[in-house]
């Protein structure tokens, strides 16, 4: 089985995230890391490998599209246990929207599958920066593959895949045949920490760098100028004015809260 | 004036409130054409409701041949409707499913996509959207610059306003490819109706976290007294106290109610991402250092197990 896991390098969500002058996300002024939600996809890929009858025949490739520092995201996936990495690195990609990113990812998946077709493309449920949750569906559309998204439980048998998910209105079991695109949620199982052995082993794992030319993508198909969406303005939300805080003593808190709710006409 | 396609949000034919919000927004952009992809038997009722909120046309796509195949066939149906009607924009409810339909549609029709808009207004050269990003710390306005703008819109983004539309029903038969039918639902368990408002649509949300200690009765009691929905933090969900469908935050639901009442929730960034745009925020927490207090309009340092029931009682008394 040939598995590709898409991993994104994002600004740390707990840091003070900013925009650049060109209204793109500041990816250099803030410490970056592998998007936490992508760790779950790496974890599930590794579990599929470990559960396979012949784990040595399962290849897990961590794929990222991003700036030079984005290799950190690939390295983390390798430390967790992925076999190899691919980093699509090209200045022309900067500022791409989801449409552009999904094009580069799709071409990279096709190239990775050149010798041995890719069976599974795995993604996290969303990035922690853009948080659109649309790249898995866009990838599936571009690769003409079925998508099984937001999986919390994954089962495979041969090329058959069954996933369970909490849908918008129901809990569902979804079935499909590989090849397919899958996204997994943070309910799918805690992602492992890299072991010391894993960290050492990762240093010897192969990481290939692709340029846009390697993928047959023209520079003017991607990047900020080619994006099909344009950010007009970014405004920091004004800090909330400090609210009133009271300490509950013998029921005073409830009385004060009811008065507040009444003053705002909620009751 | 150009048509604006609005995908009707419904559950088994029952039209949901965000549909009316989208139709209201669509009226500012052009002539709203509602799209009902659902059971044929429910189409007349859905069309009637869409008409009441200004739909000039209602395209009815019988979902019998599509049902169970997730989002790909819906994206194909919308693609064919876009080709037929050349709309000024396509508005889709910002649910997980809606966003995936929009994602496939955008690639199919070669158009830019904006997700999770909290407002859509007419502008020079197309609709201008407003989004709340970075866990609600920034507001971003944007527009689509290529193709037919596809925009997914969050619940509670507009106040639904009734307006008489012509509501002309037009049956539309979508052609669905075999490749769109490669993933299917093999089992489905509808969520039990709680009798409370839908979490993402509710005007009032009462949420509980780690501080509930697993006892959600005070949270539910207060929600019922206020006529609100129940929500939870990830800590409560991960502890197995409440189902994931109640989770508010980065990996759960995003809510933007008039009143958000948090009990025993510390307010981590991941939780804030799901509730920071609420109009009024109230927290009850034993820990006066809890970061949630930085966000509140009103806070009580105290135990939710005593404060919530007391508030619920007083609210019920006032209601008589």
Coordinates of C-alpha atoms in Angstrom, one line a residue:
Chain A
X1 CA 0.0 0.0 0.0
X2 CA 1.2 3.5 -0.9
X3 CA 0.1 6.2 1.5
X4 CA 0.7 10.0 1.1
X5 CA 0.0 12.2 4.1
X6 CA -0.4 15.9 3.5
X7 CA 1.2 17.9 6.2
X8 CA 1.1 21.7 6.6
X9 CA 3.6 24.0 8.3
X10 CA 1.6 26.6 10.1
X11 CA 2.2 29.5 12.5
X12 CA 1.8 28.4 16.2
X13 CA -1.8 28.9 17.1
X14 CA -0.9 29.9 20.6
X15 CA 1.4 32.7 19.4
X16 CA 0.4 36.1 18.3
X17 CA -0.5 35.4 14.7
X18 CA -0.2 38.3 12.2
X19 CA -0.7 39.2 8.5
X20 CA 2.1 40.5 6.2
X21 CA 1.8 43.8 4.3
X22 CA 0.5 41.9 1.3
X23 CA -2.3 40.5 3.5
X24 CA -0.9 36.9 3.4
X25 CA -0.4 35.0 6.7
X26 CA 3.0 35.9 8.3
X27 CA 4.8 32.5 8.1
X28 CA 8.2 33.8 9.3
X29 CA 7.7 36.3 12.1
X30 CA 5.9 33.6 14.2
X31 CA 7.3 30.2 15.1
X32 CA 5.9 27.5 12.9
X33 CA 5.3 23.9 13.3
X34 CA 3.4 20.9 11.9
X35 CA -0.3 21.7 12.1
X36 CA -1.5 19.9 15.2
X37 CA -4.5 18.5 13.2
X38 CA -2.2 16.9 10.6
X39 CA -0.5 14.9 13.3
X40 CA -3.7 12.8 13.6
X41 CA -3.5 12.0 9.9
X42 CA 0.2 11.0 10.2
X43 CA -0.8 8.8 13.2
X44 CA -3.6 7.0 11.4
X45 CA -1.3 6.4 8.4
X46 CA 1.3 4.9 10.7
X47 CA -1.4 2.7 12.4
X48 CA -2.5 1.4 9.0
X49 CA 1.1 0.5 8.2
X50 CA 1.6 -1.2 11.6
X51 CA -1.6 -3.2 11.2
X52 CA -0.9 -4.3 7.7
X53 CA 0.0 -8.0 7.1
X54 CA 3.3 -6.9 5.6
X55 CA 4.1 -3.5 7.1
X56 CA 7.4 -3.3 5.1
X57 CA 5.3 -3.2 1.9
X58 CA 3.5 -0.1 3.1
X59 CA 5.1 3.2 2.3
X60 CA 4.1 6.4 4.1
X61 CA 5.2 9.6 2.4
X62 CA 4.8 12.9 4.2
X63 CA 4.1 15.6 1.6
X64 CA 4.3 19.4 2.3
X65 CA 3.9 22.5 0.1
X66 CA 5.4 25.5 1.8
X67 CA 8.4 27.7 2.5
X68 CA 11.9 26.4 3.4
X69 CA 11.0 26.3 7.0
X70 CA 8.2 23.9 6.1
X71 CA 10.7 21.1 6.1
X72 CA 10.1 21.1 9.8
X73 CA 6.6 19.7 9.2
X74 CA 8.0 16.9 7.1
X75 CA 10.8 16.2 9.6
X76 CA 8.2 15.9 12.5
X77 CA 6.2 13.3 10.4
X78 CA 9.4 11.4 9.7
X79 CA 10.3 11.4 13.4
X80 CA 6.9 10.0 14.2
X81 CA 7.6 7.2 11.8
X82 CA 6.8 8.1 8.2
X83 CA 9.2 6.5 5.7
X84 CA 10.1 9.4 3.4
X85 CA 9.3 13.0 2.7
X86 CA 8.5 15.3 -0.2
X87 CA 8.7 19.0 0.1
X88 CA 7.4 21.1 -2.8
X89 CA 9.4 24.3 -2.5
X90 CA 9.2 27.1 -4.9
X91 CA 9.1 30.9 -4.3
X92 CA 6.3 31.2 -6.9
X93 CA 3.9 29.2 -4.6
X94 CA 3.9 31.9 -1.8
X95 CA 0.4 33.4 -1.3
X96 CA -1.5 30.6 -3.1
X97 CA -5.1 30.1 -2.0
X98 CA -6.7 26.7 -1.4
X99 CA -7.4 26.3 -5.2
X100 CA -3.7 26.8 -6.0
X101 CA -2.4 24.7 -3.1
X102 CA -4.7 21.8 -4.1
X103 CA -3.3 22.0 -7.6
X104 CA 0.3 21.6 -6.4
X105 CA -0.7 18.9 -4.0
X106 CA -2.5 16.9 -6.7
X107 CA 0.4 17.2 -9.1
X108 CA 2.8 16.1 -6.3
X109 CA 0.6 13.1 -5.4
X110 CA 0.6 12.1 -9.1
X111 CA 4.4 12.3 -9.3
X112 CA 4.8 10.3 -6.1
X113 CA 2.5 7.7 -7.6
X114 CA 4.6 7.6 -10.8
X115 CA 6.3 4.3 -10.1
X116 CA 3.7 2.8 -7.7
X117 CA 0.2 4.2 -7.7
X118 CA -0.9 6.0 -4.5
X119 CA -3.7 4.1 -2.7
X120 CA -4.5 6.6 0.1
X121 CA -4.1 10.3 0.4
X122 CA -4.6 11.3 4.0
X123 CA -5.2 14.8 5.4
X124 CA -6.0 16.4 8.8
X125 CA -9.6 17.8 9.2
X126 CA -8.4 21.4 8.7
X127 CA -5.3 23.5 9.0
X128 CA -5.0 25.4 12.2
X129 CA -4.3 28.7 10.3
X130 CA -6.6 29.0 7.3
X131 CA -9.0 26.4 8.7
X132 CA -11.1 26.2 5.6
X133 CA -11.4 22.3 5.6
X134 CA -11.6 22.3 1.8
X135 CA -8.3 21.0 0.5
X136 CA -9.2 17.2 0.9
X137 CA -12.4 17.7 -1.2
X138 CA -10.5 19.8 -3.7
X139 CA -7.7 17.2 -4.0
X140 CA -10.3 14.5 -4.5
X141 CA -11.9 16.5 -7.2
X142 CA -8.6 17.2 -9.0
X143 CA -7.5 13.6 -8.7
X144 CA -11.0 12.3 -9.7
X145 CA -11.1 10.2 -6.5
X146 CA -13.8 9.5 -3.9
X147 CA -13.4 11.3 -0.6
X148 CA -14.1 9.9 2.8
X149 CA -13.7 12.8 5.2
X150 CA -13.8 13.6 8.9
X151 CA -13.1 10.0 9.9
X152 CA -13.0 9.2 13.6
X153 CA -12.6 5.4 13.1
X154 CA -10.8 3.8 10.2
X155 CA -11.0 0.2 9.1
X156 CA -9.5 -1.3 5.9
X157 CA -9.6 -4.7 4.4
X158 CA -7.7 -5.1 1.2
X159 CA -8.6 -2.1 -0.9
X160 CA -11.9 -1.6 1.0
X161 CA -12.2 1.3 3.4
X162 CA -14.8 1.9 6.0
X163 CA -14.8 5.0 8.2
X164 CA -17.1 6.2 11.0
X165 CA -17.8 9.9 11.4
X166 CA -19.9 12.3 13.3
X167 CA -21.7 14.0 10.4
X168 CA -23.7 17.3 10.6
X169 CA -26.9 15.5 11.4
X170 CA -26.1 11.8 11.9
X171 CA -23.3 9.4 12.8
X172 CA -22.4 7.7 9.6
X173 CA -20.4 4.8 8.3
X174 CA -19.0 5.5 4.9
X175 CA -17.5 2.9 2.5
X176 CA -15.3 3.3 -0.5
X177 CA -12.7 1.5 -2.5
X178 CA -9.1 2.7 -2.8
X179 CA -7.6 4.8 -4.2
X180 CA -9.3 7.6 -2.3
X181 CA -8.7 10.8 -0.3
X182 CA -9.4 10.6 3.4
X183 CA -9.4 13.2 6.2
X184 CA -9.3 12.4 9.9
X185 CA -10.5 14.3 13.0
X186 CA -8.9 14.8 16.3
X187 CA -11.2 12.1 17.6
X188 CA -9.4 9.4 15.7
X189 CA -6.7 8.8 18.3
X190 CA -3.9 10.6 20.1
X191 CA -0.9 11.2 17.9
X192 CA 2.3 9.7 19.1
X193 CA 5.3 11.7 20.3
X194 CA 8.5 11.0 18.4
X195 CA 10.8 8.7 20.3
X196 CA 14.5 9.3 20.6
X197 CA 15.0 6.4 18.2
X198 CA 12.5 7.9 15.8
X199 CA 14.3 11.3 16.0
X200 CA 17.7 9.7 15.2
X201 CA 16.2 7.5 12.4
X202 CA 14.5 10.5 10.8
X203 CA 17.9 12.0 10.0
X204 CA 18.6 9.2 7.5
X205 CA 15.2 9.1 5.9
X206 CA 15.1 10.4 2.3
X207 CA 13.4 13.8 1.6
X208 CA 12.9 14.9 -2.0
X209 CA 12.4 18.5 -3.0
X210 CA 10.2 19.2 -6.0
X211 CA 10.0 22.5 -7.8
X212 CA 7.0 23.6 -9.8
X213 CA 8.8 22.7 -12.9
X214 CA 9.3 19.1 -11.6
X215 CA 5.5 18.9 -11.3
X216 CA 4.7 20.5 -14.7
X217 CA 3.0 23.4 -13.0
X218 CA 3.5 26.9 -14.5
X219 CA 4.6 29.6 -12.0
X220 CA 1.7 31.8 -13.1
X221 CA -0.9 29.1 -12.2
X222 CA -0.1 29.5 -8.5
X223 CA 0.9 32.2 -5.9
X224 CA -0.7 35.3 -4.7
X225 CA -1.1 36.9 -8.1
X226 CA -2.9 33.8 -9.5
X227 CA -5.2 33.3 -6.5
X228 CA -8.8 33.3 -7.4
X229 CA -9.6 35.2 -4.2
X230 CA -8.3 38.5 -2.9
X231 CA -8.1 39.7 0.6
X232 CA -9.2 43.3 0.7
X233 CA -8.5 44.2 4.3
X234 CA -7.4 42.6 7.5
X235 CA -8.3 44.2 10.8
X236 CA -7.3 43.2 14.3
X237 CA -10.4 42.6 16.4
X238 CA -10.6 45.4 19.0
X239 CA -9.8 43.9 22.4
X240 CA -13.0 43.2 24.3
X241 CA -13.5 45.9 26.9
X242 CA -13.0 44.4 30.3
X243 CA -16.2 42.9 31.6
X244 CA -17.5 43.0 35.1
X245 CA -16.3 40.1 37.3
X246 CA -18.0 39.3 40.6
X247 CA -17.1 36.7 43.2
X248 CA -19.9 34.5 44.3
X249 CA -20.6 34.6 48.0
X250 CA -23.7 32.8 49.4
X251 CA -25.6 33.1 46.2
X252 CA -24.7 36.7 45.3
X253 CA -23.1 35.5 42.1
X254 CA -26.4 34.0 40.8
X255 CA -28.3 37.2 41.7
X256 CA -25.8 39.4 40.0
X257 CA -25.8 37.2 36.9
X258 CA -29.6 37.2 36.7
X259 CA -29.6 41.0 37.0
X260 CA -27.0 41.2 34.2
X261 CA -29.1 38.9 31.9
X262 CA -32.2 40.9 32.6
X263 CA -30.4 44.2 31.9
X264 CA -29.4 42.7 28.5
X265 CA -33.0 41.6 27.9
X266 CA -32.1 37.9 27.8
X267 CA -34.8 37.2 30.4
Chain B
X1 CA -30.4 41.3 -12.5
X2 CA -28.4 38.0 -12.3
X3 CA -29.5 35.0 -10.4
X4 CA -27.8 34.1 -7.1
X5 CA -28.0 30.4 -6.3
X6 CA -28.7 29.5 -2.7
X7 CA -28.3 25.9 -1.7
X8 CA -31.2 25.1 0.7
X9 CA -30.0 23.7 4.1
X10 CA -32.3 21.0 5.2
X11 CA -32.5 17.7 7.0
X12 CA -34.7 15.2 5.1
X13 CA -36.6 18.0 3.5
X14 CA -37.1 20.0 6.7
X15 CA -35.7 23.5 5.8
X16 CA -33.3 25.0 8.4
X17 CA -33.0 28.6 9.5
X18 CA -29.6 29.3 7.8
X19 CA -31.4 29.0 4.5
X20 CA -33.4 32.1 5.3
X21 CA -30.3 34.0 6.3
X22 CA -28.6 33.0 3.0
X23 CA -31.7 34.1 1.0
X24 CA -31.8 37.4 2.8
X25 CA -28.1 38.0 2.0
X26 CA -28.6 36.8 -1.6
X27 CA -31.3 39.5 -2.2
X28 CA -28.6 42.1 -1.8
X29 CA -26.5 40.5 -4.6
X30 CA -29.2 39.7 -7.2
X31 CA -32.3 37.6 -7.7
X32 CA -32.2 34.7 -5.3
X33 CA -32.8 31.3 -6.8
X34 CA -33.0 28.6 -4.2
X35 CA -31.7 25.1 -5.0
X36 CA -33.4 22.2 -3.2
X37 CA -31.5 19.0 -3.5
X38 CA -33.7 16.6 -1.5
X39 CA -36.7 14.3 -1.5
X40 CA -39.2 15.1 -4.2
X41 CA -42.1 14.7 -1.8
X42 CA -40.8 17.6 0.4
X43 CA -40.0 19.9 -2.5
X44 CA -43.3 21.8 -2.6
X45 CA -43.1 22.7 1.1
X46 CA -39.4 23.7 0.9
X47 CA -40.2 25.8 -2.2
X48 CA -43.0 27.6 -0.3
X49 CA -40.7 28.4 2.5
X50 CA -37.9 29.7 0.2
X51 CA -40.5 31.9 -1.6
X52 CA -41.4 33.5 1.7
X53 CA -37.8 34.7 2.0
X54 CA -37.6 36.1 -1.4
X55 CA -36.7 33.2 -3.8
X56 CA -37.7 34.2 -7.3
X57 CA -37.0 30.7 -8.5
X58 CA -36.7 27.4 -6.8
X59 CA -34.7 24.7 -8.7
X60 CA -35.8 21.3 -7.5
X61 CA -33.4 18.4 -7.9
X62 CA -34.8 15.1 -6.8
X63 CA -32.1 13.5 -4.7
X64 CA -33.3 9.9 -5.2
X65 CA -30.5 9.1 -7.6
X66 CA -27.9 11.0 -5.5
X67 CA -28.8 10.1 -2.0
X68 CA -26.2 8.2 0.0
X69 CA -23.3 9.3 -2.2
X70 CA -22.2 12.2 -0.1
X71 CA -21.1 15.4 -1.6
X72 CA -19.7 14.7 -5.1
X73 CA -23.1 14.3 -6.9
X74 CA -24.4 17.5 -5.2
X75 CA -21.4 19.3 -6.6
X76 CA -22.2 18.0 -10.1
X77 CA -25.8 19.1 -9.8
X78 CA -24.7 22.6 -8.8
X79 CA -22.2 22.7 -11.5
X80 CA -24.9 22.0 -14.1
X81 CA -27.1 24.6 -12.5
X82 CA -24.3 27.2 -12.6
X83 CA -23.8 26.4 -16.3
X84 CA -27.5 26.8 -17.0
X85 CA -28.1 30.0 -15.0
X86 CA -24.8 31.9 -15.1
X87 CA -25.4 33.2 -11.6
X88 CA -23.6 36.2 -10.0
X89 CA -22.7 34.0 -7.0
X90 CA -23.4 30.7 -5.3
X91 CA -24.1 30.8 -1.5
X92 CA -23.9 27.5 0.4
X93 CA -24.4 26.9 4.1
X94 CA -21.1 26.6 5.9
X95 CA -21.5 23.1 7.4
X96 CA -18.9 20.5 6.9
X97 CA -20.9 19.0 4.1
X98 CA -21.6 22.4 2.6
X99 CA -17.9 23.3 2.5
X100 CA -17.0 20.1 0.8
X101 CA -19.7 20.6 -1.9
X102 CA -18.4 24.1 -2.4
X103 CA -14.8 22.9 -2.6
X104 CA -15.6 20.4 -5.4
X105 CA -17.9 22.9 -7.1
X106 CA -15.2 25.6 -7.1
X107 CA -12.7 23.3 -8.9
X108 CA -15.3 22.1 -11.4
X109 CA -16.3 25.6 -12.5
X110 CA -12.9 27.1 -12.2
X111 CA -13.9 29.6 -9.5
X112 CA -12.5 31.1 -6.4
X113 CA -14.0 29.9 -3.0
X114 CA -14.4 31.7 0.2
X115 CA -15.5 29.8 3.3
X116 CA -17.1 30.6 6.6
X117 CA -18.2 34.1 5.7
X118 CA -20.1 36.0 8.4
X119 CA -21.4 38.6 6.0
X120 CA -21.7 39.0 2.2
X121 CA -22.5 42.4 0.7
X122 CA -22.5 43.7 -2.9
X123 CA -19.3 45.4 -3.9
X124 CA -17.5 46.7 -7.0
X125 CA -16.8 43.7 -9.1
X126 CA -18.7 41.2 -7.1
X127 CA -19.7 40.2 -3.5
X128 CA -17.5 41.3 -0.6
X129 CA -17.3 38.8 2.2
X130 CA -16.4 39.2 5.8
X131 CA -14.7 36.4 7.8
X132 CA -13.4 36.1 11.3
X133 CA -10.0 34.4 11.4
X134 CA -7.2 33.4 13.7
X135 CA -9.6 32.3 16.4
X136 CA -11.6 35.5 16.1
X137 CA -8.6 37.8 16.5
X138 CA -8.9 39.3 13.0
X139 CA -11.6 40.3 10.7
X140 CA -10.9 39.9 7.0
X141 CA -12.8 41.2 4.0
X142 CA -12.2 39.5 0.7
X143 CA -13.7 38.8 -2.7
X144 CA -13.5 36.2 -5.4
X145 CA -11.6 37.5 -8.4
X146 CA -12.0 34.6 -10.8
X147 CA -15.1 32.8 -12.1
X148 CA -18.4 32.6 -10.3
X149 CA -17.9 33.5 -6.6
X150 CA -18.7 30.4 -4.4
X151 CA -19.2 31.5 -0.8
X152 CA -20.1 29.4 2.2
X153 CA -21.9 31.3 4.9
X154 CA -22.0 30.6 8.6
X155 CA -25.2 30.3 10.6
X156 CA -26.3 33.5 12.4
X157 CA -24.6 35.7 9.8
X158 CA -27.8 37.7 9.0
X159 CA -31.2 38.3 10.4
X160 CA -33.7 36.5 8.2
X161 CA -36.1 39.0 6.6
X162 CA -39.3 37.8 4.9
X163 CA -39.9 39.1 1.3
X164 CA -42.3 37.9 -1.2
X165 CA -40.6 36.1 -4.1
X166 CA -42.2 34.7 -7.2
X167 CA -41.0 31.2 -6.1
X168 CA -41.3 29.7 -9.5
X169 CA -40.6 26.0 -9.2
X170 CA -38.4 24.5 -11.9
X171 CA -37.6 20.8 -11.9
X172 CA -34.0 20.1 -12.8
X173 CA -32.6 16.7 -13.6
X174 CA -29.0 16.5 -12.8
X175 CA -26.6 14.1 -14.6
X176 CA -24.5 12.3 -12.1
X177 CA -21.3 10.6 -13.2
X178 CA -20.3 7.1 -12.0
X179 CA -17.1 8.5 -10.5
X180 CA -19.2 10.7 -8.2
X181 CA -20.8 7.6 -6.7
X182 CA -17.6 5.9 -5.5
X183 CA -18.1 6.7 -1.9
X184 CA -21.3 5.9 -0.1
X185 CA -23.0 5.9 3.2
X186 CA -23.4 2.3 4.3
X187 CA -25.0 3.0 7.7
X188 CA -26.4 6.1 9.3
X189 CA -27.7 6.8 12.8
X190 CA -29.6 10.1 13.0
X191 CA -28.8 12.1 16.1
X192 CA -31.5 11.9 18.8
X193 CA -33.5 15.1 18.8
X194 CA -32.9 16.9 22.1
X195 CA -35.9 19.3 21.9
X196 CA -33.3 22.1 22.2
X197 CA -32.3 24.5 19.4
X198 CA -29.6 23.4 17.0
X199 CA -26.3 24.4 18.5
X200 CA -24.9 26.4 15.6
X201 CA -28.2 28.2 15.1
X202 CA -29.2 28.9 18.7
X203 CA -29.5 32.5 20.0
X204 CA -28.3 31.4 23.4
X205 CA -25.7 28.7 24.1
X206 CA -24.8 27.3 27.6
X207 CA -21.6 25.3 27.5
X208 CA -19.9 23.2 30.1
X209 CA -16.3 22.1 30.4
X210 CA -13.9 20.3 32.7
X211 CA -15.4 22.1 35.7
X212 CA -18.6 20.2 35.3
X213 CA -16.8 17.1 36.5
X214 CA -19.0 15.1 34.2
X215 CA -22.3 16.4 35.6
X216 CA -24.0 18.3 32.8
X217 CA -27.4 18.7 34.6
X218 CA -26.7 22.3 35.8
X219 CA -25.7 23.2 32.2
X220 CA -28.8 21.5 30.7
X221 CA -31.0 23.0 33.3
X222 CA -29.8 26.5 32.6
X223 CA -30.0 26.0 28.9
X224 CA -33.6 24.9 29.2
X225 CA -34.5 27.8 31.5
X226 CA -33.1 30.2 28.9
X227 CA -34.4 28.3 25.8
X228 CA -30.8 27.8 24.7
X229 CA -28.7 25.0 23.2
X230 CA -26.1 22.9 25.1
X231 CA -22.5 22.9 24.2
X232 CA -19.2 21.6 25.6
X233 CA -15.5 22.2 25.6
X234 CA -13.1 19.6 24.1
X235 CA -12.0 18.6 27.6
X236 CA -15.5 17.5 28.5
X237 CA -15.9 15.6 25.2
X238 CA -12.5 13.9 25.5
X239 CA -13.4 12.8 29.0
X240 CA -16.4 11.0 27.5
X241 CA -19.0 13.1 29.4
X242 CA -20.8 14.3 26.3
X243 CA -20.9 13.5 22.6
X244 CA -18.5 15.1 20.1
X245 CA -21.5 16.7 18.3
X246 CA -21.7 19.1 21.3
X247 CA -18.1 20.3 21.0
X248 CA -17.5 24.0 20.5
X249 CA -14.1 25.0 19.2
X250 CA -11.5 24.6 16.5
X251 CA -12.3 20.9 15.8
X252 CA -16.0 21.1 16.7
X253 CA -18.8 23.6 16.0
X254 CA -18.3 27.3 15.7
X255 CA -21.1 29.3 17.4
X256 CA -21.9 33.0 17.2
X257 CA -25.0 33.4 19.5
X258 CA -26.4 36.5 21.1
X259 CA -25.4 35.0 24.5
X260 CA -22.7 32.5 25.3
X261 CA -22.6 31.2 28.8
X262 CA -19.6 29.2 29.7
X263 CA -19.5 27.1 32.9
X264 CA -16.2 25.5 34.1
X265 CA -14.5 26.3 30.8
X266 CA -11.0 27.7 31.1
X267 CA -11.0 29.2 27.6
X268 CA -8.0 27.8 25.7
X269 CA -7.3 29.2 22.2
X270 CA -8.9 26.2 20.6
X271 CA -12.1 26.8 22.4
X272 CA -12.1 30.5 21.7
X273 CA -11.9 29.8 18.0
X274 CA -15.4 28.4 18.3
X275 CA -17.1 31.1 20.3
X276 CA -15.1 34.3 20.3
X277 CA -17.6 36.1 17.9
X278 CA -20.5 35.6 20.3
X279 CA -22.2 38.9 21.0
X280 CA -22.4 38.7 24.8
X281 CA -20.1 36.3 26.7
X282 CA -20.6 35.2 30.3
X283 CA -18.5 32.8 32.3
X284 CA -18.7 31.1 35.6
X285 CA -15.5 29.5 36.8
X286 CA -14.0 28.7 40.1
X287 CA -10.6 29.8 38.9
X288 CA -10.4 33.6 38.8
X289 CA -7.2 33.3 36.7
X290 CA -9.0 31.3 33.9
X291 CA -8.3 33.0 30.5
X292 CA -12.0 32.9 29.7
X293 CA -12.5 35.9 32.0
X294 CA -10.4 38.0 29.5
X295 CA -13.3 37.7 27.1
X296 CA -16.3 38.1 29.2
X297 CA -18.9 40.9 29.4
X298 CA -19.8 39.4 32.8
X299 CA -18.1 36.9 34.9
X300 CA -18.7 35.1 38.1
X301 CA -15.9 33.5 40.1
X302 CA -17.8 30.7 41.6
X303 CA -18.9 27.1 41.3
X304 CA -21.2 26.4 38.3
X305 CA -22.8 23.6 40.4
X306 CA -24.3 26.1 42.7
X307 CA -24.5 29.2 40.4
X308 CA -26.2 27.7 37.4
X309 CA -29.1 26.0 39.3
X310 CA -29.7 29.2 41.2
X311 CA -29.8 31.2 38.1
X312 CA -32.0 28.7 36.4
X313 CA -34.4 28.8 39.3
X314 CA -34.6 32.6 39.3
X315 CA -35.1 32.7 35.5
X316 CA -37.9 30.1 35.8
X317 CA -39.5 32.2 38.6
X318 CA -39.4 35.3 36.4
X319 CA -41.1 33.4 33.6
X320 CA -43.8 32.5 36.2

